[in-house]
């Protein structure tokens, strides 16, 4: 069981995920140009749009504990997972705060908002409207 879990976790990647590729593709086709995974910014945002001062995080609902139907908690080793998820949530809050202090506008897109073509279109519309607005942050 532990070996199976370990193999599953090794298959999870933090860059170039399917939700991230969907957002990148949508932004590019709308004419936005961006940089990926800027390590010099707090939290290493998935997407950074310099022209608008916007950083975009595409969060997995499981890893960042969104609370939607994609969110679950493993039953084995529950103390480890509880600590892991709590640390992820706290780190996300601190990262958004640091980016705001540095003058960046933060967009957080949840994995579940990209399930299905209609949802993807609505998510991209909201993201593009946010980028062009003066809002400080958005969670989609």
PDB file of C-alpha atoms in Angstrom:
ATOM      1  CA  UNK A   1       0.000   0.000   0.000  1.00  0.00           C
ATOM      2  CA  UNK A   2       2.740   2.486   0.957  1.00  0.00           C
ATOM      3  CA  UNK A   3       4.704   1.638  -2.184  1.00  0.00           C
ATOM      4  CA  UNK A   4       1.631   2.194  -4.349  1.00  0.00           C
ATOM      5  CA  UNK A   5       0.973   5.570  -2.680  1.00  0.00           C
ATOM      6  CA  UNK A   6       4.626   6.538  -3.191  1.00  0.00           C
ATOM      7  CA  UNK A   7       4.451   5.679  -6.899  1.00  0.00           C
ATOM      8  CA  UNK A   8       1.247   7.699  -7.279  1.00  0.00           C
ATOM      9  CA  UNK A   9       2.783  10.747  -5.596  1.00  0.00           C
ATOM     10  CA  UNK A  10       5.904  10.537  -7.777  1.00  0.00           C
ATOM     11  CA  UNK A  11       3.682  10.795 -10.850  1.00  0.00           C
ATOM     12  CA  UNK A  12       2.314  14.166  -9.697  1.00  0.00           C
ATOM     13  CA  UNK A  13       4.129  17.130 -11.212  1.00  0.00           C
ATOM     14  CA  UNK A  14       3.975  20.777 -10.216  1.00  0.00           C
ATOM     15  CA  UNK A  15       4.756  22.274 -13.622  1.00  0.00           C
ATOM     16  CA  UNK A  16       3.075  21.919 -17.003  1.00  0.00           C
ATOM     17  CA  UNK A  17      -0.039  20.310 -15.546  1.00  0.00           C
ATOM     18  CA  UNK A  18      -3.127  19.941 -17.721  1.00  0.00           C
ATOM     19  CA  UNK A  19      -4.983  22.815 -15.963  1.00  0.00           C
ATOM     20  CA  UNK A  20      -1.901  25.023 -16.331  1.00  0.00           C
ATOM     21  CA  UNK A  21      -1.607  24.248 -20.039  1.00  0.00           C
ATOM     22  CA  UNK A  22      -5.291  25.089 -20.555  1.00  0.00           C
ATOM     23  CA  UNK A  23      -4.843  28.529 -18.971  1.00  0.00           C
ATOM     24  CA  UNK A  24      -1.575  29.222 -20.796  1.00  0.00           C
ATOM     25  CA  UNK A  25      -3.116  28.258 -24.138  1.00  0.00           C
ATOM     26  CA  UNK A  26      -6.144  30.479 -23.510  1.00  0.00           C
ATOM     27  CA  UNK A  27      -4.044  33.482 -22.500  1.00  0.00           C
ATOM     28  CA  UNK A  28      -1.665  33.114 -25.430  1.00  0.00           C
ATOM     29  CA  UNK A  29      -4.521  32.941 -27.937  1.00  0.00           C
ATOM     30  CA  UNK A  30      -6.001  36.112 -26.450  1.00  0.00           C
ATOM     31  CA  UNK A  31      -2.714  37.898 -27.119  1.00  0.00           C
ATOM     32  CA  UNK A  32      -1.264  37.881 -23.611  1.00  0.00           C
ATOM     33  CA  UNK A  33       2.441  37.246 -23.236  1.00  0.00           C
ATOM     34  CA  UNK A  34       3.800  35.911 -19.998  1.00  0.00           C
ATOM     35  CA  UNK A  35       6.660  34.254 -18.177  1.00  0.00           C
ATOM     36  CA  UNK A  36       6.486  30.895 -16.434  1.00  0.00           C
ATOM     37  CA  UNK A  37       7.516  29.895 -12.930  1.00  0.00           C
ATOM     38  CA  UNK A  38       9.391  33.047 -11.889  1.00  0.00           C
ATOM     39  CA  UNK A  39      11.541  31.748  -9.051  1.00  0.00           C
ATOM     40  CA  UNK A  40      12.441  35.282  -7.965  1.00  0.00           C
ATOM     41  CA  UNK A  41       8.806  35.957  -6.962  1.00  0.00           C
ATOM     42  CA  UNK A  42       7.224  34.628  -3.757  1.00  0.00           C
ATOM     43  CA  UNK A  43       5.564  31.262  -4.335  1.00  0.00           C
ATOM     44  CA  UNK A  44       7.014  30.829  -7.852  1.00  0.00           C
ATOM     45  CA  UNK A  45       3.773  31.724  -9.680  1.00  0.00           C
ATOM     46  CA  UNK A  46       2.704  29.482 -12.543  1.00  0.00           C
ATOM     47  CA  UNK A  47       2.229  32.507 -14.815  1.00  0.00           C
ATOM     48  CA  UNK A  48       3.535  36.072 -14.558  1.00  0.00           C
ATOM     49  CA  UNK A  49       2.186  38.823 -16.827  1.00  0.00           C
ATOM     50  CA  UNK A  50       4.618  41.721 -16.473  1.00  0.00           C
ATOM     51  CA  UNK A  51       2.597  44.247 -18.504  1.00  0.00           C
ATOM     52  CA  UNK A  52      -0.316  44.021 -16.053  1.00  0.00           C
ATOM     53  CA  UNK A  53       1.586  43.160 -12.865  1.00  0.00           C
ATOM     54  CA  UNK A  54      -0.444  39.963 -12.524  1.00  0.00           C
ATOM     55  CA  UNK A  55       0.629  36.616 -11.146  1.00  0.00           C
ATOM     56  CA  UNK A  56      -1.509  33.530 -11.694  1.00  0.00           C
ATOM     57  CA  UNK A  57      -1.532  30.398  -9.588  1.00  0.00           C
ATOM     58  CA  UNK A  58      -3.333  27.321 -10.913  1.00  0.00           C
ATOM     59  CA  UNK A  59      -4.046  25.285  -7.796  1.00  0.00           C
ATOM     60  CA  UNK A  60      -4.907  21.620  -7.586  1.00  0.00           C
ATOM     61  CA  UNK A  61      -8.016  21.217  -5.437  1.00  0.00           C
ATOM     62  CA  UNK A  62      -6.533  18.203  -3.614  1.00  0.00           C
ATOM     63  CA  UNK A  63      -3.155  19.715  -2.740  1.00  0.00           C
ATOM     64  CA  UNK A  64      -4.452  23.140  -1.757  1.00  0.00           C
ATOM     65  CA  UNK A  65      -7.659  21.853  -0.093  1.00  0.00           C
ATOM     66  CA  UNK A  66     -10.212  23.842  -2.044  1.00  0.00           C
ATOM     67  CA  UNK A  67     -13.188  22.107  -0.432  1.00  0.00           C
ATOM     68  CA  UNK A  68     -14.892  21.098  -3.682  1.00  0.00           C
ATOM     69  CA  UNK A  69     -15.743  17.586  -4.853  1.00  0.00           C
ATOM     70  CA  UNK A  70     -12.126  17.051  -5.967  1.00  0.00           C
ATOM     71  CA  UNK A  71     -10.888  17.598  -2.427  1.00  0.00           C
ATOM     72  CA  UNK A  72     -10.323  14.499  -0.344  1.00  0.00           C
ATOM     73  CA  UNK A  73      -8.049  13.360   2.435  1.00  0.00           C
ATOM     74  CA  UNK A  74      -6.172  10.067   2.456  1.00  0.00           C
ATOM     75  CA  UNK A  75      -7.309   7.773   5.258  1.00  0.00           C
ATOM     76  CA  UNK A  76      -3.875   6.295   5.942  1.00  0.00           C
ATOM     77  CA  UNK A  77      -1.226   8.362   7.712  1.00  0.00           C
ATOM     78  CA  UNK A  78      -3.844  11.027   8.431  1.00  0.00           C
ATOM     79  CA  UNK A  79      -1.643  13.100  10.771  1.00  0.00           C
ATOM     80  CA  UNK A  80       0.971  13.524   8.040  1.00  0.00           C
ATOM     81  CA  UNK A  81      -1.631  14.580   5.472  1.00  0.00           C
ATOM     82  CA  UNK A  82      -3.405  16.935   7.878  1.00  0.00           C
ATOM     83  CA  UNK A  83      -0.114  18.699   8.587  1.00  0.00           C
ATOM     84  CA  UNK A  84       0.838  18.741   4.888  1.00  0.00           C
ATOM     85  CA  UNK A  85      -2.457  20.269   3.767  1.00  0.00           C
ATOM     86  CA  UNK A  86      -2.538  22.826   6.594  1.00  0.00           C
ATOM     87  CA  UNK A  87       1.007  23.934   5.728  1.00  0.00           C
ATOM     88  CA  UNK A  88       0.033  24.289   2.047  1.00  0.00           C
ATOM     89  CA  UNK A  89      -2.963  26.485   2.900  1.00  0.00           C
ATOM     90  CA  UNK A  90      -0.937  28.692   5.258  1.00  0.00           C
ATOM     91  CA  UNK A  91       1.865  29.009   2.687  1.00  0.00           C
ATOM     92  CA  UNK A  92      -0.666  30.069   0.020  1.00  0.00           C
ATOM     93  CA  UNK A  93      -2.025  32.818   2.280  1.00  0.00           C
ATOM     94  CA  UNK A  94       1.472  34.095   3.108  1.00  0.00           C
ATOM     95  CA  UNK A  95       2.519  34.014  -0.545  1.00  0.00           C
ATOM     96  CA  UNK A  96      -0.513  36.032  -1.669  1.00  0.00           C
ATOM     97  CA  UNK A  97       0.137  38.558   1.106  1.00  0.00           C
ATOM     98  CA  UNK A  98       3.824  38.943   0.122  1.00  0.00           C
ATOM     99  CA  UNK A  99       2.941  39.393  -3.553  1.00  0.00           C
ATOM    100  CA  UNK A 100       0.336  42.022  -2.686  1.00  0.00           C
ATOM    101  CA  UNK A 101       2.884  43.900  -0.583  1.00  0.00           C
ATOM    102  CA  UNK A 102       5.232  43.914  -3.591  1.00  0.00           C
ATOM    103  CA  UNK A 103       2.463  45.452  -5.716  1.00  0.00           C
ATOM    104  CA  UNK A 104       1.425  42.392  -7.721  1.00  0.00           C
ATOM    105  CA  UNK A 105      -2.160  41.432  -8.414  1.00  0.00           C
ATOM    106  CA  UNK A 106      -2.927  37.786  -7.690  1.00  0.00           C
ATOM    107  CA  UNK A 107      -5.256  35.428  -9.543  1.00  0.00           C
ATOM    108  CA  UNK A 108      -5.887  31.950  -8.155  1.00  0.00           C
ATOM    109  CA  UNK A 109      -7.540  29.464 -10.482  1.00  0.00           C
ATOM    110  CA  UNK A 110      -8.802  26.211  -9.026  1.00  0.00           C
ATOM    111  CA  UNK A 111      -8.486  22.984 -10.970  1.00  0.00           C
ATOM    112  CA  UNK A 112     -12.251  22.326 -10.708  1.00  0.00           C
ATOM    113  CA  UNK A 113     -13.034  25.576 -12.558  1.00  0.00           C
ATOM    114  CA  UNK A 114     -11.422  24.083 -15.662  1.00  0.00           C
ATOM    115  CA  UNK A 115     -13.483  20.886 -15.882  1.00  0.00           C
ATOM    116  CA  UNK A 116     -15.321  20.914 -19.208  1.00  0.00           C
ATOM    117  CA  UNK A 117     -15.237  23.269 -22.175  1.00  0.00           C
ATOM    118  CA  UNK A 118     -17.969  25.596 -20.881  1.00  0.00           C
ATOM    119  CA  UNK A 119     -16.273  25.957 -17.501  1.00  0.00           C
ATOM    120  CA  UNK A 120     -12.930  26.626 -19.197  1.00  0.00           C
ATOM    121  CA  UNK A 121     -14.475  29.379 -21.323  1.00  0.00           C
ATOM    122  CA  UNK A 122     -16.121  31.034 -18.288  1.00  0.00           C
ATOM    123  CA  UNK A 123     -12.892  30.789 -16.290  1.00  0.00           C
ATOM    124  CA  UNK A 124     -10.852  32.365 -19.069  1.00  0.00           C
ATOM    125  CA  UNK A 125     -13.397  35.178 -19.485  1.00  0.00           C
ATOM    126  CA  UNK A 126     -13.213  35.951 -15.758  1.00  0.00           C
ATOM    127  CA  UNK A 127      -9.411  35.775 -15.743  1.00  0.00           C
ATOM    128  CA  UNK A 128      -9.056  38.104 -18.738  1.00  0.00           C
ATOM    129  CA  UNK A 129     -11.545  40.569 -17.227  1.00  0.00           C
ATOM    130  CA  UNK A 130      -9.496  40.512 -14.002  1.00  0.00           C
ATOM    131  CA  UNK A 131      -6.209  41.077 -15.825  1.00  0.00           C
ATOM    132  CA  UNK A 132      -7.650  44.144 -17.596  1.00  0.00           C
ATOM    133  CA  UNK A 133      -9.247  45.504 -14.418  1.00  0.00           C
ATOM    134  CA  UNK A 134      -7.802  47.251 -11.359  1.00  0.00           C
ATOM    135  CA  UNK A 135      -8.888  44.517  -8.918  1.00  0.00           C
ATOM    136  CA  UNK A 136      -6.175  43.372  -6.519  1.00  0.00           C
ATOM    137  CA  UNK A 137      -7.042  39.684  -6.458  1.00  0.00           C
ATOM    138  CA  UNK A 138      -9.467  37.086  -7.716  1.00  0.00           C
ATOM    139  CA  UNK A 139     -10.216  33.471  -6.950  1.00  0.00           C
ATOM    140  CA  UNK A 140     -11.849  31.484  -9.729  1.00  0.00           C
TER     141      UNK A 140
END
